[in-house]
mmCIF file of C-alpha atoms and ligand atoms in Angstrom:
data_model
loop_
_atom_site.group_PDB
_atom_site.id
_atom_site.type_symbol
_atom_site.label_atom_id
_atom_site.label_comp_id
_atom_site.label_asym_id
_atom_site.label_seq_id
_atom_site.Cartn_x
_atom_site.Cartn_y
_atom_site.Cartn_z
ATOM 1 C CA MET A 21 141.406 53.076 55.966
ATOM 2 C CA SER A 22 141.262 56.447 57.605
ATOM 3 C CA GLU A 23 143.359 57.932 60.310
ATOM 4 C CA GLN A 24 140.280 57.934 62.567
ATOM 5 C CA LEU A 25 140.372 55.836 65.694
ATOM 6 C CA THR A 26 138.128 52.822 65.705
ATOM 7 C CA PRO A 27 135.442 52.621 68.461
ATOM 8 C CA ALA A 28 137.620 50.120 70.393
ATOM 9 C CA GLU A 29 140.635 52.367 70.141
ATOM 10 C CA GLU A 30 138.503 55.370 71.143
ATOM 11 C CA GLN A 31 137.383 53.450 74.241
ATOM 12 C CA ALA A 32 140.940 52.571 75.155
ATOM 13 C CA LEU A 33 141.882 56.255 74.737
ATOM 14 C CA GLN A 34 138.965 57.482 76.939
ATOM 15 C CA HIS A 35 140.000 55.000 79.662
ATOM 16 C CA ALA A 36 143.542 56.225 79.676
ATOM 17 C CA ILE A 37 143.445 59.962 79.075
ATOM 18 C CA SER A 38 142.073 61.299 82.249
ATOM 19 C CA GLN A 39 144.607 59.977 84.806
ATOM 20 C CA PRO A 40 147.969 61.619 85.597
ATOM 21 C CA LEU A 41 150.577 58.955 86.323
ATOM 22 C CA VAL A 42 151.222 60.581 89.716
ATOM 23 C CA THR A 43 149.472 63.318 91.674
ATOM 24 C CA HIS A 44 151.797 63.875 94.677
ATOM 25 C CA ILE A 45 154.191 65.956 92.500
ATOM 26 C CA TYR A 46 153.854 67.768 89.210
ATOM 27 C CA THR A 47 155.658 66.105 86.254
ATOM 28 C CA ALA A 48 156.099 66.977 82.588
ATOM 29 C CA ASP A 49 158.170 66.242 79.427
ATOM 30 C CA PRO A 50 158.081 62.490 79.877
ATOM 31 C CA SER A 51 160.757 60.417 78.094
ATOM 32 C CA ALA A 52 159.757 56.776 78.421
ATOM 33 C CA HIS A 53 162.000 53.756 77.866
ATOM 34 C CA VAL A 54 161.744 50.057 78.466
ATOM 35 C CA PHE A 55 164.685 48.640 80.412
ATOM 36 C CA ASP A 56 164.629 44.942 81.403
ATOM 37 C CA GLY A 57 160.948 44.677 80.574
ATOM 38 C CA LYS A 58 159.887 47.606 82.767
ATOM 39 C CA LEU A 59 158.815 51.126 81.807
ATOM 40 C CA TYR A 60 161.092 53.961 83.111
ATOM 41 C CA ILE A 61 159.788 57.478 82.665
ATOM 42 C CA TYR A 62 162.208 60.437 82.883
ATOM 43 C CA PRO A 63 160.074 63.617 83.356
ATOM 44 C CA SER A 64 160.728 67.146 84.381
ATOM 45 C CA HIS A 65 159.731 67.822 87.966
ATOM 46 C CA ASP A 66 157.512 70.943 87.870
ATOM 47 C CA ILE A 67 157.464 73.240 90.913
ATOM 48 C CA GLU A 68 155.977 76.641 91.736
ATOM 49 C CA ALA A 69 159.115 78.763 91.575
ATOM 50 C CA GLY A 70 157.202 82.023 92.064
ATOM 51 C CA ILE A 71 158.446 83.491 88.784
ATOM 52 C CA PRO A 72 155.816 85.287 86.605
ATOM 53 C CA PHE A 73 154.943 83.791 83.107
ATOM 54 C CA ASN A 74 156.888 85.129 80.169
ATOM 55 C CA ASP A 75 157.733 83.953 76.632
ATOM 56 C CA ASN A 76 161.278 82.888 77.819
ATOM 57 C CA GLY A 77 159.800 80.234 80.062
ATOM 58 C CA ASP A 78 161.467 81.683 83.166
ATOM 59 C CA HIS A 79 158.461 80.413 85.194
ATOM 60 C CA PHE A 80 159.718 76.900 84.543
ATOM 61 C CA GLY A 81 162.098 76.972 87.474
ATOM 62 C CA MET A 82 162.636 73.251 88.014
ATOM 63 C CA GLU A 83 165.489 72.091 90.318
ATOM 64 C CA ASP A 84 165.660 68.316 90.172
ATOM 65 C CA TYR A 85 164.630 65.103 88.550
ATOM 66 C CA HIS A 86 162.578 62.184 89.770
ATOM 67 C CA VAL A 87 162.414 58.894 87.807
ATOM 68 C CA LEU A 88 159.084 57.063 87.614
ATOM 69 C CA SER A 89 158.614 53.400 86.717
ATOM 70 C CA GLN A 90 155.715 51.097 85.871
ATOM 71 C CA ALA A 91 155.483 47.330 85.222
ATOM 72 C CA THR A 92 152.832 48.080 82.528
ATOM 73 C CA PRO A 93 151.494 51.385 81.043
ATOM 74 C CA ASP A 94 148.202 51.021 82.939
ATOM 75 C CA GLY A 95 149.777 49.747 86.135
ATOM 76 C CA PRO A 96 150.785 51.497 89.396
ATOM 77 C CA VAL A 97 153.621 53.983 89.295
ATOM 78 C CA THR A 98 156.710 54.093 91.512
ATOM 79 C CA ASP A 99 158.393 57.450 92.190
ATOM 80 C CA HIS A 100 162.068 56.644 92.874
ATOM 81 C CA GLY A 101 162.735 60.015 94.454
ATOM 82 C CA VAL A 102 165.351 62.586 93.544
ATOM 83 C CA ALA A 103 167.772 61.145 90.967
ATOM 84 C CA LEU A 104 169.658 64.426 90.314
ATOM 85 C CA HIS A 105 169.507 67.899 91.821
ATOM 86 C CA VAL A 106 170.753 71.087 90.250
ATOM 87 C CA LYS A 107 172.861 71.895 93.356
ATOM 88 C CA ASP A 108 174.991 68.756 92.525
ATOM 89 C CA VAL A 109 175.654 69.856 88.958
ATOM 90 C CA PRO A 110 178.881 71.917 88.979
ATOM 91 C CA TRP A 111 178.197 73.896 85.780
ATOM 92 C CA ALA A 112 174.403 74.386 86.093
ATOM 93 C CA GLU A 113 172.653 77.224 87.893
ATOM 94 C CA ARG A 114 168.920 76.782 87.259
ATOM 95 C CA GLN A 115 165.989 75.470 85.130
ATOM 96 C CA MET A 116 166.410 71.690 84.862
ATOM 97 C CA TRP A 117 164.142 71.211 81.844
ATOM 98 C CA ALA A 118 163.142 68.146 79.844
ATOM 99 C CA PRO A 119 165.592 65.193 80.289
ATOM 100 C CA ASP A 120 166.059 61.886 78.600
ATOM 101 C CA ALA A 121 168.025 58.689 79.397
ATOM 102 C CA ALA A 122 169.814 55.832 77.624
ATOM 103 C CA ARG A 123 171.470 52.590 78.597
ATOM 104 C CA LYS A 124 174.767 51.242 77.296
ATOM 105 C CA ASP A 125 176.900 48.362 78.661
ATOM 106 C CA GLY A 126 175.024 48.301 81.914
ATOM 107 C CA LYS A 127 175.345 51.998 82.649
ATOM 108 C CA TYR A 128 172.583 54.549 82.544
ATOM 109 C CA TYR A 129 173.056 58.034 81.203
ATOM 110 C CA LEU A 130 170.758 60.937 82.054
ATOM 111 C CA TYR A 131 170.791 63.811 79.576
ATOM 112 C CA PHE A 132 169.426 67.143 80.735
ATOM 113 C CA PRO A 133 169.436 70.831 79.868
ATOM 114 C CA ALA A 134 170.059 73.580 82.328
ATOM 115 C CA LYS A 135 171.039 77.255 82.368
ATOM 116 C CA LYS A 136 174.521 78.232 83.294
ATOM 117 C CA THR A 137 175.317 81.390 85.314
ATOM 118 C CA ASP A 138 175.510 83.319 82.030
ATOM 119 C CA GLY A 139 171.857 82.433 81.372
ATOM 120 C CA ILE A 140 172.666 80.247 78.416
ATOM 121 C CA PHE A 141 171.260 76.659 78.170
ATOM 122 C CA GLN A 142 173.503 73.726 77.535
ATOM 123 C CA ILE A 143 173.026 69.965 77.849
ATOM 124 C CA GLY A 144 174.699 67.923 80.489
ATOM 125 C CA VAL A 145 175.054 64.189 81.207
ATOM 126 C CA ALA A 146 175.055 62.209 84.417
ATOM 127 C CA VAL A 147 175.866 58.512 84.856
ATOM 128 C CA GLY A 148 174.412 55.841 87.167
ATOM 129 C CA ASP A 149 174.259 52.101 87.692
ATOM 130 C CA HIS A 150 170.432 51.857 87.929
ATOM 131 C CA PRO A 151 167.828 53.200 85.595
ATOM 132 C CA ALA A 152 166.289 55.224 88.446
ATOM 133 C CA GLY A 153 169.546 56.718 89.459
ATOM 134 C CA PRO A 154 171.103 58.282 91.410
ATOM 135 C CA PHE A 155 173.156 59.858 88.703
ATOM 136 C CA THR A 156 176.579 61.522 89.041
ATOM 137 C CA PRO A 157 176.898 64.584 86.761
ATOM 138 C CA ALA A 158 179.906 65.262 84.615
ATOM 139 C CA ALA A 159 181.799 68.408 85.716
ATOM 140 C CA THR A 160 181.079 70.307 82.549
ATOM 141 C CA PRO A 161 178.284 70.325 79.947
ATOM 142 C CA ILE A 162 178.633 68.287 76.740
ATOM 143 C CA GLU A 163 181.008 70.212 74.522
ATOM 144 C CA GLY A 164 179.230 71.364 71.312
ATOM 145 C CA SER A 165 175.705 70.926 72.748
ATOM 146 C CA TYR A 166 173.313 73.845 73.141
ATOM 147 C CA SER A 167 169.728 74.778 73.666
ATOM 148 C CA ILE A 168 167.262 72.296 75.358
ATOM 149 C CA ASP A 169 165.233 69.078 75.170
ATOM 150 C CA PRO A 170 167.756 66.287 74.639
ATOM 151 C CA ALA A 171 166.324 63.017 73.307
ATOM 152 C CA VAL A 172 168.518 59.985 72.710
ATOM 153 C CA PHE A 173 167.808 57.301 70.121
ATOM 154 C CA GLU A 174 169.627 54.021 69.740
ATOM 155 C CA ASP A 175 169.892 52.478 66.310
ATOM 156 C CA GLN A 176 172.114 49.598 65.235
ATOM 157 C CA GLY A 177 174.603 50.122 68.019
ATOM 158 C CA GLU A 178 174.856 53.858 67.624
ATOM 159 C CA PHE A 179 173.255 56.505 69.849
ATOM 160 C CA TYR A 180 171.995 59.828 68.490
ATOM 161 C CA LEU A 181 171.347 62.952 70.478
ATOM 162 C CA TYR A 182 168.503 65.202 69.235
ATOM 163 C CA PHE A 183 167.937 68.577 70.860
ATOM 164 C CA GLY A 184 166.800 72.165 70.404
ATOM 165 C CA GLY A 185 163.902 74.420 71.160
ATOM 166 C CA ILE A 186 163.125 77.988 70.011
ATOM 167 C CA TRP A 187 162.092 81.031 72.080
ATOM 168 C CA GLY A 188 163.014 80.223 75.754
ATOM 169 C CA GLY A 189 165.048 77.274 74.496
ATOM 170 C CA GLN A 190 167.422 79.712 72.657
ATOM 171 C CA LEU A 191 167.799 77.749 69.422
ATOM 172 C CA GLN A 192 167.181 80.908 67.388
ATOM 173 C CA LYS A 193 170.391 82.310 68.754
ATOM 174 C CA TYR A 194 172.477 79.711 66.777
ATOM 175 C CA ARG A 195 173.601 79.483 63.189
ATOM 176 C CA ASP A 196 175.973 76.748 62.124
ATOM 177 C CA ASN A 197 176.270 75.763 65.847
ATOM 178 C CA VAL A 198 177.562 79.191 66.819
ATOM 179 C CA TYR A 199 175.783 81.505 69.317
ATOM 180 C CA ALA A 200 175.249 85.210 68.558
ATOM 181 C CA ASP A 201 173.013 87.465 70.611
ATOM 182 C CA GLY A 202 171.760 89.242 67.539
ATOM 183 C CA ASN A 203 170.435 86.057 65.845
ATOM 184 C CA GLU A 204 166.613 85.612 65.815
ATOM 185 C CA GLU A 205 163.968 83.444 64.185
ATOM 186 C CA PRO A 206 163.989 83.657 60.352
ATOM 187 C CA ALA A 207 161.301 85.632 58.525
ATOM 188 C CA ASP A 208 158.045 83.741 57.844
ATOM 189 C CA ASP A 209 158.897 82.992 54.216
ATOM 190 C CA GLN A 210 162.314 81.461 55.128
ATOM 191 C CA PRO A 211 163.034 77.850 56.112
ATOM 192 C CA ALA A 212 162.170 77.290 59.748
ATOM 193 C CA LEU A 213 164.703 76.551 62.396
ATOM 194 C CA THR A 214 164.733 72.909 63.324
ATOM 195 C CA ALA A 215 166.083 70.386 65.763
ATOM 196 C CA ARG A 216 169.760 69.357 65.855
ATOM 197 C CA VAL A 217 171.122 65.838 65.824
ATOM 198 C CA ALA A 218 174.614 64.482 66.519
ATOM 199 C CA ARG A 219 175.859 60.933 67.070
ATOM 200 C CA LEU A 220 177.237 60.357 70.563
ATOM 201 C CA SER A 221 180.741 59.043 71.109
ATOM 202 C CA LYS A 222 181.223 55.536 72.391
ATOM 203 C CA ASP A 223 181.683 56.951 75.906
ATOM 204 C CA MET A 224 178.132 58.417 75.692
ATOM 205 C CA THR A 225 179.366 61.627 77.385
ATOM 206 C CA SER A 226 180.467 63.599 74.279
ATOM 207 C CA LEU A 227 179.440 64.264 70.721
ATOM 208 C CA ALA A 228 181.196 62.210 67.982
ATOM 209 C CA GLU A 229 180.452 64.931 65.388
ATOM 210 C CA ALA A 230 179.174 68.452 64.936
ATOM 211 C CA PRO A 231 175.379 68.773 65.314
ATOM 212 C CA ARG A 232 173.499 68.994 62.066
ATOM 213 C CA ALA A 233 169.983 70.278 61.347
ATOM 214 C CA VAL A 234 167.085 67.833 61.170
ATOM 215 C CA GLU A 235 165.426 68.691 57.915
ATOM 216 C CA ILE A 236 161.624 68.527 57.810
ATOM 217 C CA LEU A 237 160.180 68.756 54.328
ATOM 218 C CA ASP A 238 156.671 69.420 53.105
ATOM 219 C CA GLU A 239 154.736 67.320 50.569
ATOM 220 C CA HIS A 240 156.738 69.032 47.715
ATOM 221 C CA GLY A 241 160.102 68.212 49.175
ATOM 222 C CA GLN A 242 160.608 71.793 50.396
ATOM 223 C CA PRO A 243 161.693 72.720 53.931
ATOM 224 C CA LEU A 244 158.822 73.788 56.244
ATOM 225 C CA LEU A 245 158.777 77.600 56.471
ATOM 226 C CA ALA A 246 159.178 79.610 59.632
ATOM 227 C CA GLY A 247 155.735 81.022 59.143
ATOM 228 C CA ASP A 248 154.134 77.615 59.086
ATOM 229 C CA HIS A 249 153.366 77.495 62.804
ATOM 230 C CA ASP A 250 150.989 74.522 62.482
ATOM 231 C CA ARG A 251 153.777 72.286 61.142
ATOM 232 C CA ARG A 252 157.224 73.716 61.872
ATOM 233 C CA TYR A 253 159.476 72.437 64.643
ATOM 234 C CA PHE A 254 159.436 74.325 67.898
ATOM 235 C CA GLU A 255 160.834 71.964 70.614
ATOM 236 C CA GLY A 256 160.566 68.515 72.243
ATOM 237 C CA PRO A 257 162.148 66.150 69.667
ATOM 238 C CA TRP A 258 161.618 62.353 69.736
ATOM 239 C CA MET A 259 162.706 59.607 67.498
ATOM 240 C CA HIS A 260 161.291 56.124 67.116
ATOM 241 C CA LYS A 261 161.397 53.416 64.487
ATOM 242 C CA TYR A 262 158.350 51.621 63.248
ATOM 243 C CA ASN A 263 158.412 48.987 60.477
ATOM 244 C CA GLY A 264 161.874 50.089 59.452
ATOM 245 C CA LYS A 265 160.942 53.789 59.068
ATOM 246 C CA TYR A 266 162.291 56.570 61.235
ATOM 247 C CA TYR A 267 159.570 58.698 62.873
ATOM 248 C CA PHE A 268 160.706 62.119 64.029
ATOM 249 C CA SER A 269 158.156 63.770 66.277
ATOM 250 C CA TYR A 270 157.996 67.201 68.008
ATOM 251 C CA SER A 271 155.962 70.044 69.424
ATOM 252 C CA THR A 272 154.855 73.021 67.311
ATOM 253 C CA GLY A 273 154.992 75.195 70.460
ATOM 254 C CA ASP A 274 152.695 78.206 69.998
ATOM 255 C CA THR A 275 150.184 76.088 68.034
ATOM 256 C CA HIS A 276 150.318 73.450 70.753
ATOM 257 C CA LEU A 277 150.397 70.379 68.477
ATOM 258 C CA LEU A 278 152.492 67.205 68.485
ATOM 259 C CA CYS A 279 153.445 66.374 64.928
ATOM 260 C CA TYR A 280 155.549 63.878 63.107
ATOM 261 C CA ALA A 281 157.592 63.395 59.906
ATOM 262 C CA THR A 282 159.119 60.199 58.554
ATOM 263 C CA GLY A 283 162.394 59.361 56.853
ATOM 264 C CA ASP A 284 164.926 56.632 55.987
ATOM 265 C CA SER A 285 167.776 57.614 58.242
ATOM 266 C CA PRO A 286 168.101 58.901 61.855
ATOM 267 C CA TYR A 287 169.595 62.037 60.316
ATOM 268 C CA GLY A 288 166.664 62.557 57.965
ATOM 269 C CA PRO A 289 165.524 64.324 55.836
ATOM 270 C CA PHE A 290 162.020 63.733 57.096
ATOM 271 C CA THR A 291 158.744 64.389 55.309
ATOM 272 C CA TYR A 292 155.884 65.916 57.358
ATOM 273 C CA GLN A 293 153.047 63.411 57.918
ATOM 274 C CA GLY A 294 150.524 64.833 60.341
ATOM 275 C CA GLN A 295 149.422 65.451 63.931
ATOM 276 C CA ILE A 296 149.798 63.007 66.796
ATOM 277 C CA LEU A 297 148.082 64.957 69.507
ATOM 278 C CA THR A 298 145.792 67.970 69.372
ATOM 279 C CA PRO A 299 146.288 70.687 72.002
ATOM 280 C CA VAL A 300 146.236 69.795 75.642
ATOM 281 C CA ILE A 301 145.286 72.028 78.622
ATOM 282 C CA GLY A 302 148.317 74.252 79.342
ATOM 283 C CA TRP A 303 150.686 76.046 76.950
ATOM 284 C CA THR A 304 153.270 73.378 76.394
ATOM 285 C CA THR A 305 152.910 69.918 74.837
ATOM 286 C CA HIS A 306 155.798 67.389 75.001
ATOM 287 C CA HIS A 307 155.882 63.655 74.556
ATOM 288 C CA SER A 308 157.668 60.362 73.935
ATOM 289 C CA ILE A 309 156.631 57.265 72.039
ATOM 290 C CA VAL A 310 157.577 53.799 73.277
ATOM 291 C CA GLU A 311 156.867 50.198 72.302
ATOM 292 C CA PHE A 312 155.832 47.907 75.091
ATOM 293 C CA GLU A 313 154.991 44.261 74.468
ATOM 294 C CA GLY A 314 154.086 44.825 70.826
ATOM 295 C CA ARG A 315 151.869 47.895 71.495
ATOM 296 C CA TRP A 316 152.758 51.522 71.198
ATOM 297 C CA PHE A 317 152.218 54.228 73.818
ATOM 298 C CA LEU A 318 152.270 57.980 73.896
ATOM 299 C CA TYR A 319 153.533 59.512 77.087
ATOM 300 C CA TYR A 320 152.614 63.260 77.222
ATOM 301 C CA HIS A 321 151.562 65.849 79.760
ATOM 302 C CA ASP A 322 148.838 68.407 80.356
ATOM 303 C CA SER A 323 147.894 70.919 83.053
ATOM 304 C CA SER A 324 144.488 69.540 83.988
ATOM 305 C CA LEU A 325 145.514 68.587 87.577
ATOM 306 C CA SER A 326 146.626 72.126 88.347
ATOM 307 C CA LYS A 327 143.532 73.459 86.567
ATOM 308 C CA GLY A 328 145.459 74.994 83.681
ATOM 309 C CA ILE A 329 148.588 76.371 85.403
ATOM 310 C CA THR A 330 151.030 76.037 82.498
ATOM 311 C CA HIS A 331 154.149 75.290 84.564
ATOM 312 C CA LEU A 332 152.398 72.778 86.839
ATOM 313 C CA ARG A 333 151.892 69.769 84.510
ATOM 314 C CA SER A 334 151.211 66.057 84.874
ATOM 315 C CA VAL A 335 152.424 63.171 82.819
ATOM 316 C CA LYS A 336 149.832 60.888 81.307
ATOM 317 C CA VAL A 337 149.937 57.905 78.949
ATOM 318 C CA THR A 338 147.632 56.646 76.273
ATOM 319 C CA GLU A 339 147.899 54.013 73.523
ATOM 320 C CA LEU A 340 148.955 55.108 70.068
ATOM 321 C CA PHE A 341 147.657 53.449 66.885
ATOM 322 C CA TYR A 342 148.963 53.308 63.264
ATOM 323 C CA ASP A 343 146.897 52.627 60.213
ATOM 324 C CA GLU A 344 148.024 49.913 57.707
ATOM 325 C CA HIS A 345 150.141 52.576 55.831
ATOM 326 C CA GLY A 346 152.070 53.338 59.015
ATOM 327 C CA LYS A 347 150.246 56.674 59.579
ATOM 328 C CA ILE A 348 149.769 57.594 63.246
ATOM 329 C CA LYS A 349 146.103 58.085 64.088
ATOM 330 C CA THR A 350 145.637 61.524 65.594
ATOM 331 C CA ILE A 351 144.646 61.558 69.275
ATOM 332 C CA SER A 352 142.325 64.150 70.712
ATOM 333 C CA PRO A 353 143.308 64.274 74.423
ATOM 334 C CA TYR A 354 139.821 64.929 75.731
ATOM 335 C CA GLY A 355 137.829 62.890 73.186
ATOM 336 C CA GLY A 356 135.717 64.232 70.344
HETATM 337 O O1 FUB B 462 159.604 71.916 80.763
HETATM 338 C C1 FUB B 462 160.161 73.046 80.310
HETATM 339 C C2 FUB B 462 160.003 73.121 78.789
HETATM 340 O O2 FUB B 462 158.658 73.106 78.499
HETATM 341 C C3 FUB B 462 160.529 71.911 78.006
HETATM 342 O O3 FUB B 462 161.889 71.893 77.921
HETATM 343 C C4 FUB B 462 159.765 72.127 76.757
HETATM 344 O O4 FUB B 462 159.834 71.015 75.853
HETATM 345 C C5 FUB B 462 158.444 72.434 77.297
HETATM 346 O O5 FUB B 462 157.657 71.287 77.596
#
């Protein structure tokens, strides 16, 4: 069997792809979870901050988070309003980028990156009693965290925090978890930078161990190279498990692809497998993958509602299909 969509799958895709989840606000970077049988989506809340476009992403000047929910992926969407605002986070100054959430023992934890007054990104946590918040932030960022795009994955009673993004996400400034202004991306023929992963402590608000690199290997068992822009990690990590395998997926940034790699442990190593989503309208692409009632869904975003304004994005959802070997069938967001 091929990785092509069947006609029925193609029809399902065409039905789903054109509609933003909400149109009264711009939303992006959706992290979707099922809590008590209902879908909760934790997106960025895009705004026009009036800052010109640059490669550092300064034009992504988001200030708060709204949580969305749906009874089903094709059903109506509720916007639960502001769940957390930057003005209420003691350590954060600006740029509330892609968040994620997790539930443990009846409490809900929102993980989010933001820039401190020194202009350096770190990841914070806020706690609430309801999946839609409101969330009360910790006074300080998570010690040992850095960069952007937290994604939390639960496996066998443990929770793992994935994070990291290059360029505006500042991952290139770190080696062995230490920041240095002079650090940059490796040369094209060197192993690419990649996401970080650390197990969370039982309290969910701190790291239980030092972050380690999420290795992504090519078909020969070699690390993907920094010059391999079609396959190397850029930002937007996500982890899900399908038929006992761990699927690590991510954005390739400047080549605008969502790709994935599979492995046998939440820590990896992972072997590159292919593309999940071809480029969307807008510079960024960012996603999550969630199982709902035995079917799988890709939450993602594009800039079609804003007619291509890259920092004014809208979350969408479409069904995701695997072939009988567990390969994800590539989705073209506008058909074809
Ligand atoms: O939303 C701001 C940034 O854009 C996110 O952190 C990245 O993943 C990209 O989607």
